[in-house]
Amino acid sequence: QVQLVESGGGLVQAGGSLRLSCAASGRTFSTNVMGWFRRAPGKEREFVASISWSGGSTTYADAVKGRFTISRDNAKNTVYLQMNSLKPEDTAVYYCAAATTFGIVTTANRYNYWGQGTQVTVSS
């Protein structure tokens, strides 16, 4: 069992930045790929970013590419999402997820563990 807890969400003006953190605990040795997803009001959950165990491989959704950066610190069992140049359309609940696979995956059904989410609101 792996537990994931997100933090760092909040209210920010358009063009601003936020850094989300996801702390993992439990059987973290089985957690390889980490990812971030988000769900905007009235919309489906969508992929945001993912990162390999080593941090050497990352994948981003087109909507956030160039603005968001995913990283991880395995010594701290933590994954981060640095969000810059935020737009109102980035407003959503952001979820951290973990997969046992070593290969990067971008679909939600491939992830095994999920956090409860943290709200990010971007005002115009």
C-alpha positions as CSV (number, residue, x, y, z in Angstrom):
1,Q,0.0,0.0,0.0
2,V,1.2,3.5,-0.9
3,Q,-0.2,6.7,0.5
4,L,0.1,10.0,-1.4
5,V,-0.6,13.4,0.0
6,E,-0.6,16.6,-2.2
7,S,0.1,20.1,-0.9
8,G,0.9,23.5,-2.3
9,G,-2.4,24.3,-4.0
10,G,-4.1,27.7,-3.6
11,L,-5.3,30.8,-5.3
12,V,-3.0,32.6,-7.7
13,Q,-3.4,35.3,-10.3
14,A,-3.0,34.6,-14.0
15,G,0.7,34.6,-14.9
16,G,1.7,33.5,-11.4
17,S,3.3,30.4,-10.2
18,L,2.7,27.5,-7.8
19,R,4.7,24.5,-6.7
20,L,2.8,21.4,-5.8
21,S,4.3,18.6,-3.7
22,C,3.3,15.0,-3.4
23,A,4.7,13.1,-0.4
24,A,4.6,9.3,-0.7
25,S,4.7,6.9,2.2
26,G,4.2,3.2,2.7
27,R,5.5,0.7,0.2
28,T,7.3,3.4,-1.8
29,F,9.8,0.9,-3.1
30,S,7.2,-0.4,-5.4
31,T,6.4,3.1,-6.7
32,N,8.3,3.7,-9.9
33,V,6.5,6.1,-12.3
34,M,4.8,9.2,-10.8
35,G,2.3,11.4,-12.5
36,W,0.1,14.4,-12.1
37,F,-3.5,14.6,-13.3
38,R,-6.1,17.3,-12.9
39,R,-9.8,17.6,-13.1
40,A,-11.5,20.9,-13.9
41,P,-15.1,21.6,-12.9
42,G,-17.5,19.7,-15.2
43,K,-14.7,18.0,-17.1
44,E,-13.0,14.6,-17.1
45,R,-9.7,14.0,-15.3
46,E,-6.8,14.7,-17.7
47,F,-3.2,13.8,-17.7
48,V,-0.7,16.6,-16.9
49,A,2.7,15.2,-16.5
50,S,4.7,12.1,-15.5
51,I,8.2,11.2,-14.5
52,S,10.2,8.0,-14.5
53,W,11.8,6.5,-11.4
54,S,15.2,8.0,-12.1
55,G,13.7,11.3,-13.2
56,G,15.5,11.0,-16.5
57,S,12.3,10.7,-18.5
58,T,9.4,13.1,-18.4
59,T,6.2,13.5,-20.4
60,Y,3.8,16.5,-20.5
61,A,0.4,17.2,-21.8
62,D,0.5,19.7,-24.7
63,A,-1.6,22.1,-22.7
64,V,1.1,22.5,-20.1
65,K,4.3,21.9,-22.0
66,G,6.8,24.7,-21.5
67,R,5.0,26.0,-18.5
68,F,5.0,23.1,-16.0
69,T,7.9,21.0,-14.8
70,I,7.7,17.7,-13.0
71,S,10.6,16.5,-10.8
72,R,11.2,14.1,-8.0
73,D,13.4,13.7,-5.0
74,N,13.6,10.0,-4.2
75,A,15.5,10.6,-1.0
76,K,12.4,12.5,0.3
77,N,9.9,10.3,-1.5
78,T,8.4,13.4,-3.0
79,V,7.4,14.5,-6.5
80,Y,6.9,18.1,-7.5
81,L,5.0,20.0,-10.1
82,Q,6.3,23.5,-10.7
83,M,3.6,25.5,-12.5
84,N,4.6,28.7,-14.1
85,S,2.7,31.2,-16.3
86,L,-0.6,29.9,-14.9
87,K,-3.8,30.5,-16.9
88,P,-7.4,30.5,-15.7
89,E,-7.9,27.3,-17.6
90,D,-5.4,25.6,-15.3
91,T,-8.0,25.8,-12.5
92,A,-8.6,22.3,-11.3
93,V,-8.1,19.8,-8.6
94,Y,-4.7,18.4,-9.1
95,Y,-4.0,14.7,-8.2
96,C,-0.8,13.0,-7.6
97,A,-0.6,9.3,-8.8
98,A,1.9,6.5,-8.6
99,A,2.3,3.5,-10.9
100,T,4.3,0.3,-10.3
101,T,5.4,0.2,-14.0
102,F,8.9,1.3,-15.0
103,G,7.6,2.7,-18.2
104,I,6.0,6.2,-18.5
105,V,2.2,6.0,-18.7
106,T,-0.2,8.8,-19.4
107,T,-3.6,7.1,-18.8
108,A,-5.2,7.2,-15.4
109,N,-6.2,3.5,-15.5
110,R,-2.5,2.5,-15.5
111,Y,-1.8,4.2,-12.1
112,N,-2.2,2.2,-8.9
113,Y,-2.3,4.8,-6.2
114,W,-3.9,8.3,-5.9
115,G,-3.8,11.2,-3.6
116,Q,-6.9,13.1,-2.5
117,G,-6.0,16.2,-4.6
118,T,-5.2,19.8,-4.0
119,Q,-7.2,22.7,-5.4
120,V,-5.5,25.2,-7.7
121,T,-7.5,28.3,-8.7
122,V,-6.1,30.8,-11.2
123,S,-7.9,34.1,-11.3
124,S,-8.0,36.3,-14.4
